Amino acid sequence: MAALTKALTLVLVAGALLLQGAGTGWTAGPPPVVPKPADKCPVCGMFVAKYPDFLAQVIYTDGTYALFDGAKDLFKYLFALDTYAAGRNRADIASVYVTDYYSLSPVDGRTAWYVVGSDVFGPMGRELIPFAREAEAREFLQDHAGTGLLRFDTVTPAIIGTLD
């Protein structure tokens, strides 16, 4: 009976972990990449491996990728693909990842929550701070004097402009 109880407990714990991971926003596309020391942000030219806590990335359907030192530069890139990735368009993008501020894990950038206007700065100064979970984003917004909570589709060039 003890062995059965132990087995059932393990199954329940594994199931709970799977359900917890289901809400993290992972895409069905390619997984995130690990930056190499020579990888640079195409927007600002910074070496991104130095800033893993703010890493953002775009992975294309052909397996190539672009890495960024923060969500702010990711959005600048997406808003000006013709400038930073000539010949590419949004249909070429398989995955978008940002680093969750609390877990420091990559999460789907398209489903993440972004706090704007907080007192937390990234490698390039004022930054959008990403979260996988709304509750954590709202708590951070309150604790760090944020001015707004955004979703991927509500981030605009004008909002990004306020961060420079």
Coordinates of C-alpha atoms in Angstrom, one line a residue, residues 1-3 17 20 29 34 39 46-47 51 57 68 71 74 82 102 108 121 131-132 134 137 140 142 157-158:
M1 CA 0.0 0.0 0.0
A2 CA 2.9 2.4 0.8
A3 CA 4.4 1.8 -2.6
L17 CA 4.4 20.3 -12.8
Q20 CA 2.2 24.6 -14.3
G29 CA 7.9 26.6 -32.8
V34 CA 21.6 29.9 -26.0
D39 CA 26.2 37.2 -30.7
M46 CA 25.7 45.0 -27.6
F47 CA 27.0 41.5 -26.9
Y51 CA 22.9 40.1 -20.3
Q57 CA 15.0 36.5 -29.3
F68 CA 18.5 41.2 -28.2
A71 CA 12.5 43.4 -25.0
L74 CA 13.2 43.3 -29.8
D82 CA 13.1 46.3 -43.3
Y102 CA 11.3 36.6 -11.9
D108 CA 6.7 33.1 -25.4
F121 CA 16.4 49.4 -15.8
F131 CA 6.4 38.2 -17.3
A132 CA 4.8 34.9 -18.1
E134 CA -0.3 38.4 -15.3
A137 CA 3.3 41.4 -13.8
F140 CA 5.7 44.1 -10.1
Q142 CA 2.7 48.0 -8.1
P157 CA 6.5 52.3 -31.6
A158 CA 5.3 55.4 -29.7

